[in-house]
mmCIF file of C-alpha atoms in Angstrom:
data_model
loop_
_atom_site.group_PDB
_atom_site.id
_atom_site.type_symbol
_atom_site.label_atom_id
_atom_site.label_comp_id
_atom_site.label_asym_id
_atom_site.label_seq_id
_atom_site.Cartn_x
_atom_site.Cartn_y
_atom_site.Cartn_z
ATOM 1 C CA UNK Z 1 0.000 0.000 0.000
ATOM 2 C CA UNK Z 2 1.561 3.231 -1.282
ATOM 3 C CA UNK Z 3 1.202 6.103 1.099
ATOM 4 C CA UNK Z 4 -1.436 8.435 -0.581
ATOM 5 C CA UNK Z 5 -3.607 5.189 0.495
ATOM 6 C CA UNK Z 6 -3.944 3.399 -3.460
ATOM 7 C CA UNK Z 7 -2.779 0.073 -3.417
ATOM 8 C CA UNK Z 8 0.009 -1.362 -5.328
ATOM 9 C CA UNK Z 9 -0.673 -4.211 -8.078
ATOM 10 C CA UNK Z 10 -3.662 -6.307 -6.814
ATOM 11 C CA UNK Z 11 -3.248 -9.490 -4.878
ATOM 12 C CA UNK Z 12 -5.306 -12.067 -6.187
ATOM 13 C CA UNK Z 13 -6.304 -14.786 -3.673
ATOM 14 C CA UNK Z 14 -4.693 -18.235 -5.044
ATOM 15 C CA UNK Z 15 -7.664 -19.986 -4.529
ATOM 16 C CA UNK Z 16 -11.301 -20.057 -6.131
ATOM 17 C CA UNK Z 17 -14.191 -19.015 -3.971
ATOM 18 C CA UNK Z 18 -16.260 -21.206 -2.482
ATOM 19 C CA UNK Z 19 -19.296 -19.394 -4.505
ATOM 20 C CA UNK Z 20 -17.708 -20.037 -7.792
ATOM 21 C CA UNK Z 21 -17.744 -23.480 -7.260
ATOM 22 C CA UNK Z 22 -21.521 -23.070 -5.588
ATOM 23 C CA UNK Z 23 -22.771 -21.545 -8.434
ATOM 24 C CA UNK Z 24 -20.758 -23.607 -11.068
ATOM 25 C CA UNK Z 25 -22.514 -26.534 -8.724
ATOM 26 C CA UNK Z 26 -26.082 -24.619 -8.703
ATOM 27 C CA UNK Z 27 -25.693 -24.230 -12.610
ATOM 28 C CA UNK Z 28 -24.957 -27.958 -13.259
ATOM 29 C CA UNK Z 29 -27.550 -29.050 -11.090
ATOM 30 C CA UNK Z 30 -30.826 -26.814 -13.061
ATOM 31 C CA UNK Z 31 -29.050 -28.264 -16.057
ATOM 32 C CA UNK Z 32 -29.299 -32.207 -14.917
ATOM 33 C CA UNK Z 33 -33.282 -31.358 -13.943
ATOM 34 C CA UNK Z 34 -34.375 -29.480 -16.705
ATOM 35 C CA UNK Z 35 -37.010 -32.154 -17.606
ATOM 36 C CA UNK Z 36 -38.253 -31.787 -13.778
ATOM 37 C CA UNK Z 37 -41.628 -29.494 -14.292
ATOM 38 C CA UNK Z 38 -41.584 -29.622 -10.079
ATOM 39 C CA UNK Z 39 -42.479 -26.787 -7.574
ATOM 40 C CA UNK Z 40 -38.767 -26.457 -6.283
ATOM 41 C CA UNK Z 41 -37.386 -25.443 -10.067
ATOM 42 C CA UNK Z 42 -40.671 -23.084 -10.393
ATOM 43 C CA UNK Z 43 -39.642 -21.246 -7.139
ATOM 44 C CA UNK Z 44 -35.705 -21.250 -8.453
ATOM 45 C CA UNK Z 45 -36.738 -19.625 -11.583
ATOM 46 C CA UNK Z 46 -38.572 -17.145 -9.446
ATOM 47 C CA UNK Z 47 -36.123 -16.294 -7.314
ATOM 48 C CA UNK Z 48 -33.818 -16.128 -10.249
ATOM 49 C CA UNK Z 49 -35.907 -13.835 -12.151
ATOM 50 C CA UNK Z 50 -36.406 -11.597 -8.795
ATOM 51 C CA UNK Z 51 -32.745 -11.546 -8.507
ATOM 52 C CA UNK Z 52 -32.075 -10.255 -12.287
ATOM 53 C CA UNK Z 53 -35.211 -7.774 -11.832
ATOM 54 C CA UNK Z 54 -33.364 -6.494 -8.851
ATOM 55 C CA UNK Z 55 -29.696 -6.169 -9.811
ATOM 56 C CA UNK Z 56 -30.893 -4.513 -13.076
ATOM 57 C CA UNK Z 57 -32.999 -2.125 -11.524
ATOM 58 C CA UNK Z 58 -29.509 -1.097 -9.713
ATOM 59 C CA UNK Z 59 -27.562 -1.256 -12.811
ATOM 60 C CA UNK Z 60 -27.643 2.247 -13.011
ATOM 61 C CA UNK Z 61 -26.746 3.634 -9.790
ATOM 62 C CA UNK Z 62 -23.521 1.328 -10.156
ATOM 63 C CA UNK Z 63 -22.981 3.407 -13.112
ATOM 64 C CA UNK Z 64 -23.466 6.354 -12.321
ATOM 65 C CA UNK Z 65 -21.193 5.985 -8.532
ATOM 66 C CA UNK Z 66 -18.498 4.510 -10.599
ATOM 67 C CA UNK Z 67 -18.223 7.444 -12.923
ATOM 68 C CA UNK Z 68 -18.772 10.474 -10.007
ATOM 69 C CA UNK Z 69 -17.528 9.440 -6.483
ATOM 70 C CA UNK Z 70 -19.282 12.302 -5.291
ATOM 71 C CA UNK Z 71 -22.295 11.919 -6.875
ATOM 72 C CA UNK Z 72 -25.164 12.053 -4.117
ATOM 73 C CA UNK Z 73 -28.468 9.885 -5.028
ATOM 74 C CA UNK Z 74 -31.892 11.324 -3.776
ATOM 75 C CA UNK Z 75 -34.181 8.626 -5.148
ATOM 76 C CA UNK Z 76 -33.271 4.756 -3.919
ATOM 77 C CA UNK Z 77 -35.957 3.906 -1.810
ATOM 78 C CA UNK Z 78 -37.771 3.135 -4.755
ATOM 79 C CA UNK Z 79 -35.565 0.538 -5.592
ATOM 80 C CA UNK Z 80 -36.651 -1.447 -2.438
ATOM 81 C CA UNK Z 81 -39.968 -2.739 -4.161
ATOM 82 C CA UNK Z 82 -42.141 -5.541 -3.802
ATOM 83 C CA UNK Z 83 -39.336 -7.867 -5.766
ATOM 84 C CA UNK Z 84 -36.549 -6.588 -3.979
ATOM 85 C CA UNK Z 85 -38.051 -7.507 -0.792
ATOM 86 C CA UNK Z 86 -39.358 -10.674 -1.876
ATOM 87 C CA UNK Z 87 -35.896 -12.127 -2.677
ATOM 88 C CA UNK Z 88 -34.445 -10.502 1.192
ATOM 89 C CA UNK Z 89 -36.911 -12.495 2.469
ATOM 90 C CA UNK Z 90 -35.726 -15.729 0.459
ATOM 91 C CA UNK Z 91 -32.354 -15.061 1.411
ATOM 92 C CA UNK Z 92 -32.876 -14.566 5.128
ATOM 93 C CA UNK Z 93 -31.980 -18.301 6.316
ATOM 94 C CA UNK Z 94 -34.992 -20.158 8.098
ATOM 95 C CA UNK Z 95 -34.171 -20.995 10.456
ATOM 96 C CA UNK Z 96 -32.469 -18.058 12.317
ATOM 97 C CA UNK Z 97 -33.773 -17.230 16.172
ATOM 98 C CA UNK Z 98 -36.929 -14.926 15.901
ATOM 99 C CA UNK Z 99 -37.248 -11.667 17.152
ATOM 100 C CA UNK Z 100 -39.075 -9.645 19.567
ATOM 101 C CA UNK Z 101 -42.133 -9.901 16.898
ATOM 102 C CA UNK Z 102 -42.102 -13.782 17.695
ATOM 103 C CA UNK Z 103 -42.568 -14.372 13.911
ATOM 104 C CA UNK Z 104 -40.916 -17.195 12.279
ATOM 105 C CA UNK Z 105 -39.617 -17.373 8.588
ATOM 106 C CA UNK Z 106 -42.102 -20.164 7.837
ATOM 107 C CA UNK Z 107 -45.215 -19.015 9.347
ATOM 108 C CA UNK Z 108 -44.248 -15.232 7.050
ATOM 109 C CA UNK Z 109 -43.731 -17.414 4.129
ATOM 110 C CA UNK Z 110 -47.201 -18.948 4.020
ATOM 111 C CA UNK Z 111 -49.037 -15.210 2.825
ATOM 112 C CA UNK Z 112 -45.678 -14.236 1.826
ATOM 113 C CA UNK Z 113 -46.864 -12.544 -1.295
ATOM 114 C CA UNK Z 114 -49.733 -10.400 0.903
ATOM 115 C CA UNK Z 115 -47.261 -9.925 3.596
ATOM 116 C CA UNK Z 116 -44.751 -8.521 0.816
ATOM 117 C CA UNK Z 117 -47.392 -6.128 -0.327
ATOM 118 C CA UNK Z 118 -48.584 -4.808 2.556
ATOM 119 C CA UNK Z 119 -44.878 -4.168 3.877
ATOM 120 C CA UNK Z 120 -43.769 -2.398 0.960
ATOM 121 C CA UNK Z 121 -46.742 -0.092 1.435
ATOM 122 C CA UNK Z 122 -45.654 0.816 4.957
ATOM 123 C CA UNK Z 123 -42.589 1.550 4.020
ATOM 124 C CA UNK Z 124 -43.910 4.205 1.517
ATOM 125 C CA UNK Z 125 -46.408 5.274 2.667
ATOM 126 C CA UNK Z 126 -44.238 6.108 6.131
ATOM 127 C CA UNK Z 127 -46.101 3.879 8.288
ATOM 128 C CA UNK Z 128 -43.413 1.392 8.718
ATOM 129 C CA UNK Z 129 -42.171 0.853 12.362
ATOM 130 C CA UNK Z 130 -38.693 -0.759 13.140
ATOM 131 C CA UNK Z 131 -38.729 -2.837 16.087
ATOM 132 C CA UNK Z 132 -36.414 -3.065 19.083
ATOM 133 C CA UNK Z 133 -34.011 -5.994 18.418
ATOM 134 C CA UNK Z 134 -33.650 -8.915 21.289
ATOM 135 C CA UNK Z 135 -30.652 -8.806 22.960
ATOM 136 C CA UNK Z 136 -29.117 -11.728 23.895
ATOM 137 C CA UNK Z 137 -24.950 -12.791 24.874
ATOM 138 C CA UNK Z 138 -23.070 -15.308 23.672
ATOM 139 C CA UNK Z 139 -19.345 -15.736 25.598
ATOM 140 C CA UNK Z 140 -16.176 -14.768 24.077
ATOM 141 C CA UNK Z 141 -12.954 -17.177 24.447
ATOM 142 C CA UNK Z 142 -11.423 -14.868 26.612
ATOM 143 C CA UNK Z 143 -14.638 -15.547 29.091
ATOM 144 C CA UNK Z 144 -16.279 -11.864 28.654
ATOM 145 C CA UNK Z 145 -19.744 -12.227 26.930
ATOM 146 C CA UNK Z 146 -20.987 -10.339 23.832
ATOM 147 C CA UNK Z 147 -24.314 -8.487 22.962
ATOM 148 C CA UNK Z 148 -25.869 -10.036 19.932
ATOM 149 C CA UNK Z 149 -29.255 -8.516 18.546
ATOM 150 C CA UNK Z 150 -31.983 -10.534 16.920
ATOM 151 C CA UNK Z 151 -34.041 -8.093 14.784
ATOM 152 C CA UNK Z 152 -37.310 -8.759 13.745
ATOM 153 C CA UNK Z 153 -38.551 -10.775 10.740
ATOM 154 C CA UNK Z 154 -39.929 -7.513 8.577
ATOM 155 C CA UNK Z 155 -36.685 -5.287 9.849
ATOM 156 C CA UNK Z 156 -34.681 -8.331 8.519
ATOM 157 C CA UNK Z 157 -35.889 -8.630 5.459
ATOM 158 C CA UNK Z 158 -36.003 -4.588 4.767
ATOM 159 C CA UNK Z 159 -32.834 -3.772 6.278
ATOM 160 C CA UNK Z 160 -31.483 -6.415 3.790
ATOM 161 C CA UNK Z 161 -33.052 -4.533 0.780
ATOM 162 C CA UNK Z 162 -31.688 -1.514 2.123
ATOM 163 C CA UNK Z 163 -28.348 -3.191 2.675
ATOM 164 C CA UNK Z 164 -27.934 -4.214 -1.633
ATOM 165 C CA UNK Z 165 -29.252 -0.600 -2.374
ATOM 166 C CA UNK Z 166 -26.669 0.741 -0.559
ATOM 167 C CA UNK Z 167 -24.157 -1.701 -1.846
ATOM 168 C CA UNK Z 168 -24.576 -0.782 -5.204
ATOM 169 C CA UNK Z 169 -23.015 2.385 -4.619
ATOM 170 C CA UNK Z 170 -20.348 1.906 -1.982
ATOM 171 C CA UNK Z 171 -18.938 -1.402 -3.751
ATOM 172 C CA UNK Z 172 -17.673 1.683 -6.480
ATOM 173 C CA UNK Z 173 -16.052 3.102 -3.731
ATOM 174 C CA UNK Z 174 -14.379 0.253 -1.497
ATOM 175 C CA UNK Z 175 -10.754 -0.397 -3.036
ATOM 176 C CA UNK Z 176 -9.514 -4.002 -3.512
ATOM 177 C CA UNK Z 177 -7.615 -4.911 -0.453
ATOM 178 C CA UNK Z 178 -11.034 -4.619 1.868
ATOM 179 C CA UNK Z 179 -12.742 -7.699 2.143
ATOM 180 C CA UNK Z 180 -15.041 -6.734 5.762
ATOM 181 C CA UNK Z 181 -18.866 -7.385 5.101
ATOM 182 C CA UNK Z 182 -18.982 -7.161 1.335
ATOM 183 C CA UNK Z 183 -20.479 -9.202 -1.117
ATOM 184 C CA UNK Z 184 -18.880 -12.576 -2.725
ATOM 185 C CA UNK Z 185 -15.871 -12.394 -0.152
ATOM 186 C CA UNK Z 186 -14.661 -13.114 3.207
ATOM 187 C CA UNK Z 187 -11.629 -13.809 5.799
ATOM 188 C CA UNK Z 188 -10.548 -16.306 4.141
ATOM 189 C CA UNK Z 189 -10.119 -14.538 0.660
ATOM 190 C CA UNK Z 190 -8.090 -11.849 2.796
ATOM 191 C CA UNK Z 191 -5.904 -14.363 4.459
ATOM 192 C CA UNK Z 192 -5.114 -16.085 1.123
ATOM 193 C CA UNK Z 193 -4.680 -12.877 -0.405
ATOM 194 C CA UNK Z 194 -1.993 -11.696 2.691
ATOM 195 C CA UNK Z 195 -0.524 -15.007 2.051
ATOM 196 C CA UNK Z 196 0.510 -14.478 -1.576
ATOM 197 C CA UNK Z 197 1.620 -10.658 -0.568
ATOM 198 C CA UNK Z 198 4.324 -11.986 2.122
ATOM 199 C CA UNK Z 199 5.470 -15.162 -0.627
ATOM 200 C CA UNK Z 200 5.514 -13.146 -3.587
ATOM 201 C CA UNK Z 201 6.943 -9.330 -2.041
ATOM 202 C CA UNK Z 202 9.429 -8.248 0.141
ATOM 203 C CA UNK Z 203 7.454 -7.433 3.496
ATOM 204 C CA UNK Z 204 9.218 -5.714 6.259
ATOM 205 C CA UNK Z 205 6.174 -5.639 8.564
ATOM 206 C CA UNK Z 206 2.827 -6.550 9.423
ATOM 207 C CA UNK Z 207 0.400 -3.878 11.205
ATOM 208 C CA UNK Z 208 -2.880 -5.865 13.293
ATOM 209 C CA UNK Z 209 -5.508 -3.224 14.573
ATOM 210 C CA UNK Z 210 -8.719 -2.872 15.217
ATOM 211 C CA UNK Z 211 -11.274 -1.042 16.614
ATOM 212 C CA UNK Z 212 -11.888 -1.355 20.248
ATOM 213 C CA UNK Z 213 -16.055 -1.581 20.790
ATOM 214 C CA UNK Z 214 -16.281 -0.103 17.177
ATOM 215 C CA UNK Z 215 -20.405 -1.589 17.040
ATOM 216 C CA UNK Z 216 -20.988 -0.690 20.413
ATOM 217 C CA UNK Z 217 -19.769 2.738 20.257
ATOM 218 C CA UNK Z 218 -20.793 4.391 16.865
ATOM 219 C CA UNK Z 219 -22.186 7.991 16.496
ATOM 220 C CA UNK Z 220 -25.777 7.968 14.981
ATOM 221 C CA UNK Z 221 -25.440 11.266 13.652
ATOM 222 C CA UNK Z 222 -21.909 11.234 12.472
ATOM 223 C CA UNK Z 223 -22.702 7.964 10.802
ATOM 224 C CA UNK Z 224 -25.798 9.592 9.220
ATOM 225 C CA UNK Z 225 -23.732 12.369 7.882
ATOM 226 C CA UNK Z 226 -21.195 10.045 6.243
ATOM 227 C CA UNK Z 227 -23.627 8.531 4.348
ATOM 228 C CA UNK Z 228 -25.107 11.734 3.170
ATOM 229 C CA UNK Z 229 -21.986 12.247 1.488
ATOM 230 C CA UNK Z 230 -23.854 10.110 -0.960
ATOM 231 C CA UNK Z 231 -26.974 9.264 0.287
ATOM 232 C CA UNK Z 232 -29.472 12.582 -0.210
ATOM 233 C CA UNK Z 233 -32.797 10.735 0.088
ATOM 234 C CA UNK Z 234 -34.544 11.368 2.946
ATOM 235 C CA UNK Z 235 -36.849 8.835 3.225
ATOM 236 C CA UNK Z 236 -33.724 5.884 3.109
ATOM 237 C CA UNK Z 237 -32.263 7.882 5.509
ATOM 238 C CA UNK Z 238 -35.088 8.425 7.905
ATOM 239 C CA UNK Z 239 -35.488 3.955 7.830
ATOM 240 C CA UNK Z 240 -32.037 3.918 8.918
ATOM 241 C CA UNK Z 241 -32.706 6.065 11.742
ATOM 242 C CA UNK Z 242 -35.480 4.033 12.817
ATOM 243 C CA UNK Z 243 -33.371 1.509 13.439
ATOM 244 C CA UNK Z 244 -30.114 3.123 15.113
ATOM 245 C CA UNK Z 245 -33.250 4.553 17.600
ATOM 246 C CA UNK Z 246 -35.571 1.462 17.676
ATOM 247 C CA UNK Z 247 -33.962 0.611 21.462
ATOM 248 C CA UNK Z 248 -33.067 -3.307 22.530
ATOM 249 C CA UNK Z 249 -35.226 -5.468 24.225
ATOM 250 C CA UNK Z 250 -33.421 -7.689 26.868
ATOM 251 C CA UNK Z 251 -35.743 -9.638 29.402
ATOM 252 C CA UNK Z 252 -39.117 -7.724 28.095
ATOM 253 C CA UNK Z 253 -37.813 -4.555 29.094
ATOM 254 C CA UNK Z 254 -36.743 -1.880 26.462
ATOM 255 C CA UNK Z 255 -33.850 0.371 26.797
ATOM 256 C CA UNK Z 256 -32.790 3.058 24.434
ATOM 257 C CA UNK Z 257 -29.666 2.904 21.911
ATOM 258 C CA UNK Z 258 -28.438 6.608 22.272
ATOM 259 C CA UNK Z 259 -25.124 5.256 20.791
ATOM 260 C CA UNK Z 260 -23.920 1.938 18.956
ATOM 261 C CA UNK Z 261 -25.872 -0.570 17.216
ATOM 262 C CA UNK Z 262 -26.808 -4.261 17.924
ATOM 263 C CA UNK Z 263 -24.292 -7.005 16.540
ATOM 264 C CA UNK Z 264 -25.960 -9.447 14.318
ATOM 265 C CA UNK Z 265 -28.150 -7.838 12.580
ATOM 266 C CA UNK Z 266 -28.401 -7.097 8.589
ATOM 267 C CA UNK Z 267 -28.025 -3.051 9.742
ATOM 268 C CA UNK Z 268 -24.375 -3.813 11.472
ATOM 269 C CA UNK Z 269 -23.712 -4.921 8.192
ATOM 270 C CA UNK Z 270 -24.541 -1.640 6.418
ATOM 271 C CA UNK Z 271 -22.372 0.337 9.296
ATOM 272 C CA UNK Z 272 -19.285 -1.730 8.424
ATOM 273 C CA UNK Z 273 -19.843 -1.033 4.672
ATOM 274 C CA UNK Z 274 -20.132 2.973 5.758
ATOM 275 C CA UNK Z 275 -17.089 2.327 8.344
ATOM 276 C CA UNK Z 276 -15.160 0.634 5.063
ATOM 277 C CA UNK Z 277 -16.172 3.824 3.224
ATOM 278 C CA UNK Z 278 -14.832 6.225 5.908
ATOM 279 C CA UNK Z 279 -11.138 4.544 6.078
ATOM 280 C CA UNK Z 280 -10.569 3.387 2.517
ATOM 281 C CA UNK Z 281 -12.706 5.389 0.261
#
């Protein structure tokens, strides 16, 4: 890494990703059923179809934050339509602990198209609510415990439509060496990719950090202005601070989040993608 913060020649992992070889997999296996007319192929051609629906519908705000990386976007919440939520809610997995709603991924999916519907007319309309996620701990090896919130089933599922919105304008912006939270990589990617830095160039040293309590301590408004760098609709905005104030529920009482949001859910996800903007962008 040079020290006006571009990195050198990229460092390709050595190994494929385990989705390559998922969807290479995925791929072979509609191919060895296409004479199977059966409801499981019906629903993977709908999900597919969702999916292409979706990502084209962002085609164009990829563009267009690729070309101007200050370009500021006042109309995405209409990207989060009925499709676009459908498929969050088909790739929330099922079996995940429920929230402080109670609702289950099965018992949503059985009027999923009504429930769909009459979500994504909340949401712009302004009459969605975000609920307070469930708190729960889970111990750490070094014997200290650590907060982990369950958010509700509909905050899941629009929280992950908000999540690929905002994707499709900070994956212009992240640079190649990040691999935190984004799509189609992960730790191991970043290890294999340190790996072939230190074999293949002359390293001198190696710098670990991190951010001490970085989830538990983040600004609401400071994040909010960061993403209005390039976020200037209002109304995404405004869902984002429903859920920074929507509180934790621990026990069945509710407490307030005046700072920090709750590990686990979808929303951390979109404050790491802001937090990769803010120190690599």
């Amino acid at each position: 890494m040079n020290a006006n913060g571009k990195s050198d020649e990229p460092v390709v992992p050595a190994t494929s990703t385990n989705n390559d070889a998922a969807e290479a997999s995925a791929e072979s296996a509609v191919e060895r059923g296409s004479t199977e007319k059966n409801a499981l192929q019906d629903a993977l051609y709908r999900t597919q179809a969702r999916k292409q629906h979706r990502s084209g519908g962002l085609h164009g705000v990829r563009e267009a934050a690729r070309k101007d990386s200050r370009l500021q976007f006042t109309n995405l919440l209409r990207h989060v339509n009925e499709d676009c939520l459908t498929e969050a809610f088909f790739n929330l997995k099922k079996t995940a602990a429920v929230g402080v709603d109670g609702v289950t991924w099965a018992e949503y999916e059985r009027n999923v198209e009504a429930n769909i519907a009459d979500l994504h007319d909340r949401i712009h309309r302004g009459a969605y609510r975000a609920k307070p996620c469930r708190r729960t701990w889970i111990p750490k090896p070094d014997g200290r415990q650590r907060p982990l919130g369950i958010a509700s089933l509909e905050d899941k599922i629009v929280q992950q439509a908000v999540l690929w919105v905002i994707q499709s304008i900070y994956e212009q912006d992240f640079v190649g060496f990040s691999y935190g939270f984004r799509p189609n990589r992960s730790c191991h990617q970043a290890l294999d990719a340190l790996t072939v830095a230190i074999c293949d160039r002359q390293v001198n040293w190696i710098l670990d950090a991190d951010i001490q309590g970085f989830f538990d301590t983040i600004d609401h408004e400071w994040l909010v202005k960061f993403l209005e760098h390039r976020i200037g609709d209002r109304r995404l905005l405004r869902l984002i601070r429903k859920w920074l104030r929507a509180g934790v529920s621990e026990d069945g009482e509710w407490s307030k989040t005046a700072v920090g949001t709750p590990q686990g859910a979808v929303k951390s996800r979109l404050q790491q993608s802001c937090k990769q903007a803010i120190d690599f962008g």
